[in-house]
Tab-separated table of C-alpha atoms and ligand atoms in Angstrom:
chain	number	residue	atom	x	y	z
H	7	UNK	CA	7.837	-10.088	13.008
H	8	UNK	CA	8.363	-6.350	12.858
H	9	UNK	CA	8.476	-5.225	9.249
H	10	UNK	CA	11.262	-2.730	9.821
H	11	UNK	CA	13.484	-5.685	10.807
H	12	UNK	CA	12.500	-7.394	7.553
H	13	UNK	CA	13.378	-4.291	5.513
H	14	UNK	CA	16.688	-4.001	7.373
H	15	UNK	CA	17.505	-7.655	6.801
H	16	UNK	CA	16.639	-7.994	3.112
H	17	UNK	CA	17.639	-6.024	0.032
H	18	UNK	CA	14.218	-6.567	-1.509
H	19	UNK	CA	10.850	-7.179	0.152
H	20	UNK	CA	7.720	-8.373	-1.688
H	21	UNK	CA	4.432	-7.434	-0.048
H	22	UNK	CA	0.771	-7.719	-1.026
H	23	UNK	CA	-2.120	-5.466	-0.007
H	24	UNK	CA	-5.653	-6.790	0.350
H	25	UNK	CA	-8.920	-5.216	1.467
H	26	UNK	CA	-11.336	-6.753	4.005
H	27	UNK	CA	-14.642	-8.125	2.714
H	28	UNK	CA	-17.827	-6.804	4.329
H	29	UNK	CA	-19.572	-10.149	4.856
H	30	UNK	CA	-18.712	-13.440	6.574
H	31	UNK	CA	-19.108	-15.215	3.244
H	32	UNK	CA	-16.640	-12.775	1.688
H	33	UNK	CA	-14.176	-13.363	4.503
H	34	UNK	CA	-14.273	-17.137	3.943
H	35	UNK	CA	-13.821	-16.678	0.173
H	36	UNK	CA	-10.834	-14.389	0.689
H	37	UNK	CA	-9.246	-16.814	3.144
H	38	UNK	CA	-9.384	-19.431	0.429
H	39	UNK	CA	-7.903	-17.001	-2.171
H	40	UNK	CA	-5.049	-16.187	0.222
H	41	UNK	CA	-3.914	-19.809	0.109
H	42	UNK	CA	-3.165	-19.109	-3.556
H	43	UNK	CA	-1.285	-15.918	-2.642
H	44	UNK	CA	0.842	-17.862	-0.151
H	45	UNK	CA	2.320	-20.023	-2.947
H	46	UNK	CA	4.268	-16.961	-4.096
H	47	UNK	CA	5.855	-16.478	-0.677
H	48	UNK	CA	5.136	-12.788	-0.082
H	49	UNK	CA	7.293	-11.419	2.740
H	50	UNK	CA	4.208	-9.866	4.324
H	51	UNK	CA	0.617	-8.881	3.593
H	52	UNK	CA	-1.238	-5.769	4.646
H	53	UNK	CA	-4.973	-5.277	5.140
H	54	UNK	CA	-6.641	-1.928	4.447
H	55	UNK	CA	-9.006	-0.154	6.868
H	56	UNK	CA	-12.432	0.954	5.680
H	57	UNK	CA	-14.471	4.016	6.550
H	58	UNK	CA	-16.460	2.181	9.247
H	59	UNK	CA	-18.733	-0.764	10.045
H	60	UNK	CA	-17.999	-4.480	9.877
H	61	UNK	CA	-15.167	-4.138	7.401
H	62	UNK	CA	-13.032	-2.551	10.169
H	63	UNK	CA	-13.481	-5.655	12.368
H	64	UNK	CA	-12.693	-7.769	9.334
H	65	UNK	CA	-9.402	-5.879	8.820
H	66	UNK	CA	-8.319	-7.255	12.165
H	67	UNK	CA	-9.737	-10.715	11.550
H	68	UNK	CA	-7.878	-10.961	8.217
H	69	UNK	CA	-4.624	-9.654	9.735
H	70	UNK	CA	-4.831	-12.236	12.527
H	71	UNK	CA	-5.603	-14.976	9.982
H	72	UNK	CA	-2.598	-14.018	7.830
H	73	UNK	CA	-0.311	-13.885	10.850
H	74	UNK	CA	-1.422	-16.967	12.720
H	75	UNK	CA	-2.989	-19.309	10.160
H	76	UNK	CA	-0.865	-18.564	7.085
H	77	UNK	CA	2.303	-17.849	9.067
H	78	UNK	CA	2.997	-14.668	7.071
H	79	UNK	CA	3.720	-11.381	8.874
H	80	UNK	CA	0.704	-9.074	8.681
H	81	UNK	CA	0.223	-5.328	8.866
H	82	UNK	CA	-3.114	-3.766	9.790
H	83	UNK	CA	-3.914	-0.362	8.271
H	84	UNK	CA	-5.438	2.232	10.593
H	85	UNK	CA	-6.911	5.651	9.781
H	86	UNK	CA	-7.972	8.753	11.731
H	87	UNK	CA	-11.441	8.656	10.110
H	88	UNK	CA	-14.385	8.542	12.566
H	89	UNK	CA	-12.197	7.673	15.544
H	90	UNK	CA	-11.574	9.513	18.799
H	91	UNK	CA	-8.113	9.265	20.351
H	92	UNK	CA	-9.553	6.855	22.956
H	93	UNK	CA	-10.924	4.590	20.265
H	94	UNK	CA	-7.571	4.569	18.460
H	95	UNK	CA	-5.996	3.598	21.752
H	96	UNK	CA	-8.424	0.690	22.125
H	97	UNK	CA	-7.782	-0.489	18.549
H	98	UNK	CA	-4.026	-0.455	19.191
H	99	UNK	CA	-4.433	-2.386	22.456
H	100	UNK	CA	-6.566	-4.966	20.676
H	101	UNK	CA	-3.995	-5.318	17.850
H	102	UNK	CA	-1.209	-5.708	20.381
H	103	UNK	CA	-3.172	-8.362	22.311
H	104	UNK	CA	-3.669	-10.240	19.045
H	105	UNK	CA	0.078	-10.144	18.311
H	106	UNK	CA	-0.156	-7.805	15.318
H	107	UNK	CA	3.146	-5.930	15.416
H	108	UNK	CA	2.795	-3.720	12.334
H	109	UNK	CA	0.522	-0.776	11.641
H	110	UNK	CA	0.165	1.244	8.445
H	111	UNK	CA	-0.813	4.698	9.718
H	112	UNK	CA	-3.013	6.884	7.503
H	113	UNK	CA	-5.152	9.946	7.802
H	114	UNK	CA	-7.796	8.438	5.506
H	115	UNK	CA	-9.895	10.028	2.797
H	116	UNK	CA	-12.617	12.625	3.380
H	117	UNK	CA	-16.059	10.942	3.658
H	118	UNK	CA	-17.837	10.337	0.320
H	119	UNK	CA	-19.560	13.490	-0.908
H	120	UNK	CA	-17.127	15.854	0.856
H	121	UNK	CA	-13.834	17.215	-0.458
H	122	UNK	CA	-12.114	18.085	2.826
H	123	UNK	CA	-11.022	15.969	5.736
H	124	UNK	CA	-12.413	17.264	9.014
H	125	UNK	CA	-10.789	16.138	12.256
H	126	UNK	CA	-13.157	13.787	14.082
H	127	UNK	CA	-14.208	15.256	17.432
H	128	UNK	CA	-11.632	14.166	19.985
H	129	UNK	CA	-9.557	12.563	17.219
H	130	UNK	CA	-6.533	13.251	15.047
H	131	UNK	CA	-6.160	15.756	12.202
H	132	UNK	CA	-3.243	14.254	10.288
H	133	UNK	CA	-1.264	11.132	9.786
H	134	UNK	CA	1.680	12.623	11.716
H	135	UNK	CA	-0.531	13.024	14.798
H	136	UNK	CA	-1.698	9.405	14.480
H	137	UNK	CA	1.882	8.167	14.086
H	138	UNK	CA	2.906	10.003	17.278
H	139	UNK	CA	0.005	8.360	19.132
H	140	UNK	CA	0.983	4.887	17.861
H	141	UNK	CA	4.588	5.509	18.864
H	142	UNK	CA	3.532	6.465	22.392
H	143	UNK	CA	1.231	3.454	22.699
H	144	UNK	CA	3.718	0.598	22.144
H	145	UNK	CA	6.516	-0.554	19.910
H	146	UNK	CA	4.635	-1.268	16.676
H	147	UNK	CA	6.576	-1.097	13.409
H	148	UNK	CA	4.948	1.832	11.585
H	149	UNK	CA	4.487	2.340	7.847
H	150	UNK	CA	3.120	5.506	6.224
H	151	UNK	CA	2.013	6.537	2.740
H	152	UNK	CA	3.960	8.636	0.227
H	153	UNK	CA	2.834	10.228	-3.027
H	154	UNK	CA	5.371	10.313	-5.896
H	155	UNK	CA	3.060	12.541	-7.985
H	156	UNK	CA	1.946	14.571	-4.947
H	157	UNK	CA	-1.174	14.048	-2.853
H	158	UNK	CA	-4.369	14.778	-4.755
H	159	UNK	CA	-5.501	17.431	-2.224
H	160	UNK	CA	-2.236	19.335	-2.342
H	161	UNK	CA	-1.040	20.927	-5.589
H	162	UNK	CA	2.252	21.915	-3.940
H	163	UNK	CA	4.490	18.853	-4.234
H	164	UNK	CA	7.237	20.387	-2.146
H	165	UNK	CA	4.871	21.048	0.757
H	166	UNK	CA	3.610	17.497	0.377
H	167	UNK	CA	7.173	16.214	0.809
H	168	UNK	CA	7.589	18.442	3.885
H	169	UNK	CA	4.580	16.660	5.383
H	170	UNK	CA	6.226	13.364	4.560
H	171	UNK	CA	9.340	14.492	6.455
H	172	UNK	CA	7.030	15.295	9.405
H	173	UNK	CA	5.619	11.761	9.341
H	174	UNK	CA	9.143	10.381	9.422
H	175	UNK	CA	10.123	12.696	12.285
H	176	UNK	CA	7.054	11.473	14.200
H	177	UNK	CA	8.135	7.836	13.840
H	178	UNK	CA	7.195	6.350	10.442
H	179	UNK	CA	9.807	3.682	9.677
H	180	UNK	CA	9.076	2.862	6.049
H	181	UNK	CA	7.061	4.559	3.327
H	182	UNK	CA	4.817	2.801	0.830
H	183	UNK	CA	4.027	4.797	-2.272
H	184	UNK	CA	0.767	5.478	-3.995
H	185	UNK	CA	0.630	3.466	-7.241
H	186	UNK	CA	2.181	5.026	-10.316
H	187	UNK	CA	2.180	3.994	-13.963
H	188	UNK	CA	5.339	5.728	-15.100
H	189	UNK	CA	8.434	4.825	-13.078
H	190	UNK	CA	9.953	8.234	-13.631
H	191	UNK	CA	7.620	9.690	-10.979
H	192	UNK	CA	8.712	7.206	-8.322
H	193	UNK	CA	12.400	7.306	-9.214
H	194	UNK	CA	12.560	11.127	-9.192
H	195	UNK	CA	10.657	11.283	-5.886
H	196	UNK	CA	12.964	8.659	-4.372
H	197	UNK	CA	16.086	10.564	-5.524
H	198	UNK	CA	14.728	13.828	-4.186
H	199	UNK	CA	13.953	12.315	-0.787
H	200	UNK	CA	17.387	10.664	-0.616
H	201	UNK	CA	18.936	14.027	-1.465
H	202	UNK	CA	16.896	15.551	1.375
H	203	UNK	CA	18.412	13.025	3.788
H	204	UNK	CA	15.672	10.372	3.944
H	205	UNK	CA	17.330	6.983	4.393
H	206	UNK	CA	14.435	4.736	5.368
H	207	UNK	CA	12.903	2.200	2.927
H	208	UNK	CA	10.835	3.774	0.134
H	209	UNK	CA	8.578	1.090	-1.281
H	210	UNK	CA	7.054	1.137	-4.762
H	211	UNK	CA	3.278	0.625	-4.856
H	212	UNK	CA	2.208	-1.245	-7.994
H	213	UNK	CA	-1.287	-1.679	-9.389
H	214	UNK	CA	-1.944	-3.409	-12.706
H	215	UNK	CA	-4.348	-1.379	-14.853
H	216	UNK	CA	-6.667	-3.886	-16.452
H	217	UNK	CA	-9.672	-1.839	-17.473
H	218	UNK	CA	-9.819	1.642	-18.997
H	219	UNK	CA	-12.855	2.904	-17.077
H	220	UNK	CA	-11.763	1.756	-13.631
H	221	UNK	CA	-8.241	3.027	-14.325
H	222	UNK	CA	-9.596	6.441	-15.281
H	223	UNK	CA	-11.636	6.825	-12.099
H	224	UNK	CA	-8.909	5.386	-9.858
H	225	UNK	CA	-6.277	7.689	-11.398
H	226	UNK	CA	-8.487	10.751	-10.976
H	227	UNK	CA	-9.274	9.837	-7.367
H	228	UNK	CA	-5.622	9.212	-6.486
H	229	UNK	CA	-3.997	11.955	-8.603
H	230	UNK	CA	-2.051	9.457	-10.697
H	231	UNK	CA	-1.231	10.232	-14.327
H	232	UNK	CA	-1.789	7.717	-17.120
H	233	UNK	CA	0.959	7.394	-19.761
H	234	UNK	CA	-0.365	8.369	-23.198
H	235	UNK	CA	0.556	5.101	-24.913
H	236	UNK	CA	-1.073	2.997	-22.185
H	237	UNK	CA	-4.258	5.086	-22.424
H	238	UNK	CA	-4.351	4.728	-26.225
H	239	UNK	CA	-3.793	0.959	-26.070
H	240	UNK	CA	-6.507	0.432	-23.442
H	241	UNK	CA	-9.031	2.658	-25.222
H	242	UNK	CA	-8.403	0.859	-28.520
H	243	UNK	CA	-9.146	-2.523	-26.935
H	244	UNK	CA	-11.885	-1.281	-24.596
H	245	UNK	CA	-14.362	-3.912	-25.826
H	246	UNK	CA	-12.035	-6.816	-25.206
H	247	UNK	CA	-11.467	-7.243	-21.435
H	248	UNK	CA	-8.968	-10.071	-21.890
H	249	UNK	CA	-6.746	-8.057	-24.226
H	250	UNK	CA	-6.986	-5.082	-21.833
H	251	UNK	CA	-5.832	-7.258	-18.948
H	252	UNK	CA	-2.869	-8.424	-21.036
H	253	UNK	CA	-1.970	-4.827	-21.896
H	254	UNK	CA	-2.091	-3.888	-18.195
H	255	UNK	CA	-0.040	-6.856	-17.009
H	256	UNK	CA	2.556	-6.347	-19.765
H	257	UNK	CA	2.849	-2.698	-18.766
H	258	UNK	CA	3.388	-3.547	-15.094
H	259	UNK	CA	5.854	-6.344	-15.891
H	260	UNK	CA	7.990	-3.771	-17.724
H	261	UNK	CA	7.631	-1.379	-14.772
H	262	UNK	CA	8.787	-4.114	-12.372
H	263	UNK	CA	11.764	-5.044	-14.517
H	264	UNK	CA	13.004	-1.462	-14.465
H	265	UNK	CA	12.276	-0.948	-10.750
H	266	UNK	CA	14.202	-4.103	-9.865
H	267	UNK	CA	17.152	-2.993	-11.987
H	268	UNK	CA	16.984	0.379	-10.180
H	269	UNK	CA	17.431	-1.426	-6.858
H	270	UNK	CA	14.091	-0.599	-5.201
H	271	UNK	CA	13.914	-1.865	-1.626
H	272	UNK	CA	10.492	-3.366	-2.055
H	273	UNK	CA	7.351	-3.649	-4.142
H	274	UNK	CA	3.900	-3.460	-2.545
H	275	UNK	CA	1.404	-5.105	-4.870
H	276	UNK	CA	-2.122	-3.694	-4.748
H	277	UNK	CA	-3.657	-7.085	-5.529
H	278	UNK	CA	-7.282	-5.981	-4.900
H	279	UNK	CA	-7.909	-9.539	-3.620
H	280	UNK	CA	-7.404	-10.955	-7.153
H	281	UNK	CA	-5.585	-14.250	-7.454
H	282	UNK	CA	-4.970	-13.624	-11.151
H	283	UNK	CA	-2.870	-10.559	-10.309
H	284	UNK	CA	-0.694	-12.477	-7.875
H	285	UNK	CA	-0.383	-15.486	-10.187
H	286	UNK	CA	0.753	-13.209	-12.982
H	287	UNK	CA	3.180	-10.911	-11.134
H	288	UNK	CA	4.057	-13.084	-8.114
H	289	UNK	CA	6.773	-15.221	-9.781
H	290	UNK	CA	8.887	-12.177	-10.759
H	291	UNK	CA	8.544	-10.673	-7.272
H	292	UNK	CA	9.032	-13.980	-5.470
H	293	UNK	CA	12.264	-14.528	-7.416
H	294	UNK	CA	13.586	-11.074	-6.500
H	295	UNK	CA	12.672	-11.609	-2.853
H	296	UNK	CA	14.234	-15.106	-2.784
H	297	UNK	CA	17.463	-13.891	-4.391
H	298	UNK	CA	17.620	-11.094	-1.855
H	299	UNK	CA	17.367	-13.636	0.989
H	300	UNK	CA	20.202	-15.715	-0.532
H	301	UNK	CA	22.320	-12.574	-0.683
H	302	UNK	CA	21.688	-12.049	3.044
H	303	UNK	CA	22.487	-15.620	4.098
H	304	UNK	CA	25.601	-16.163	1.914
O	403	FAD	P1	-1.533	12.776	5.202
O	403	FAD	O1	-0.108	12.419	5.157
O	403	FAD	O2	-2.053	13.316	6.487
O	403	FAD	O3	-1.779	13.805	4.004
O	403	FAD	C1	-3.067	14.154	3.539
O	403	FAD	C2	-3.026	15.567	2.985
O	403	FAD	O4	-2.831	16.502	4.060
O	403	FAD	C3	-1.901	15.849	1.991
O	403	FAD	O5	-2.391	16.711	1.018
O	403	FAD	C4	-0.808	16.500	2.841
O	403	FAD	O6	-0.013	17.344	2.059
O	403	FAD	C5	-1.653	17.259	3.848
O	403	FAD	N1	-1.005	17.358	5.168
O	403	FAD	C6	-0.310	16.398	5.834
O	403	FAD	N2	0.129	16.876	7.021
O	403	FAD	C7	-0.318	18.162	7.096
O	403	FAD	C8	-0.183	19.195	8.058
O	403	FAD	N3	0.502	18.977	9.183
O	403	FAD	N4	-0.760	20.394	7.803
O	403	FAD	C9	-1.441	20.614	6.669
O	403	FAD	N5	-1.606	19.677	5.695
O	403	FAD	C10	-1.057	18.462	5.919
O	403	FAD	N6	-7.146	4.952	2.935
O	403	FAD	C11	-7.991	4.297	3.773
O	403	FAD	O7	-9.063	4.824	4.091
O	403	FAD	N7	-7.679	3.057	4.266
O	403	FAD	C12	-6.518	2.436	3.967
O	403	FAD	O8	-6.260	1.319	4.435
O	403	FAD	C13	-5.588	3.089	3.086
O	403	FAD	N8	-4.398	2.522	2.763
O	403	FAD	C14	-3.517	3.215	1.968
O	403	FAD	C15	-2.274	2.639	1.687
O	403	FAD	C16	-1.344	3.315	0.894
O	403	FAD	C17	-0.008	2.681	0.620
O	403	FAD	C18	-1.681	4.590	0.353
O	403	FAD	C19	-0.709	5.311	-0.546
O	403	FAD	C20	-2.921	5.174	0.629
O	403	FAD	C21	-3.840	4.491	1.441
O	403	FAD	N9	-5.088	5.056	1.751
O	403	FAD	C22	-5.956	4.385	2.586
O	403	FAD	C23	-5.485	6.358	1.196
O	403	FAD	C24	-5.144	7.500	2.147
O	403	FAD	O9	-5.874	7.400	3.344
O	403	FAD	C25	-5.486	8.809	1.422
O	403	FAD	O10	-4.595	9.030	0.368
O	403	FAD	C26	-5.608	10.031	2.319
O	403	FAD	O11	-6.208	11.084	1.551
O	403	FAD	C27	-4.283	10.549	2.828
O	403	FAD	O12	-3.783	9.811	3.840
O	403	FAD	P2	-2.293	10.063	4.395
O	403	FAD	O13	-2.117	9.271	5.612
O	403	FAD	O14	-1.295	9.902	3.340
O	403	FAD	O15	-2.474	11.606	4.832
């Protein structure tokens, strides 16, 4: 199923993002974990694309597994990193032959140890260029990334939004946001984009913060701000991982409640392959997704 049809059909779509393991053993373990995810009836799952090596093959293996074995629509992420245009073309042909109809198009991060993305020789410089290539290749549904607090490499938020408009003009059909911990960032960004004439689905990316140190490094890497109260609470309980997890889940549950009441078109849960995350937040999201389906069929 093409995800744009899903977003057009339903008022609310619940999706889960996973990352591909590097080893065969890891792949088998994740396949077993995904059976647990399936209980919460996500509308689709997406699989991230690594910087290279076996994990890239495993992105496709996991997407095919989700699609064909679990019967859940899958989206494969694809980046410009270390790929020539010909290689991208081959990846797209392979995805098409394996009946994957949805691609999340991304530029990708600069390689570790560098602070600037350099266009691979014979490849693409930006996400917009990749989206245009996907569009020309065949009729994939195409998602792209958006940054409510601005992209970490670009201090000019307005220019960042202009680049988002370019991605949409090139053919992105729905936008999934970077995670955020204060809804105000997403809601303001959404209102601004609507005001600027963007009508396609703007999906809220949600990541439960369950550990102060990993949250700090993740936030710095992604340019995401941490609300003061959340930081204080996590630091205070730093030595008690279970209490920290509770603090993080409680925080995200409140975020979800508000986002649902604000009528978001979808939530994309960065589950980081953890069953606990889906068990904890899945029921709320499954309910919203189920109610949205009833609204469509009534
Ligand atoms: P772009 O939209 O190309 O933007 C990157 C930077 O370039 C921004 O600062 C933007 O302002 C600037 N820019 C854009 N267009 C132009 C232009 N024409 N001229 C000048 N500057 C420009 N990474 C992975 O490696 N694998 C994944 O699977 C993955 N999945 C992700 C999923 C989501 C939902 C999100 C939010 C991010 C994901 N990322 C992933 C991270 C992503 O690759 C990085 O954030 C990357 O730095 C930017 O990718 P992008 O496609 O958003 O880039």
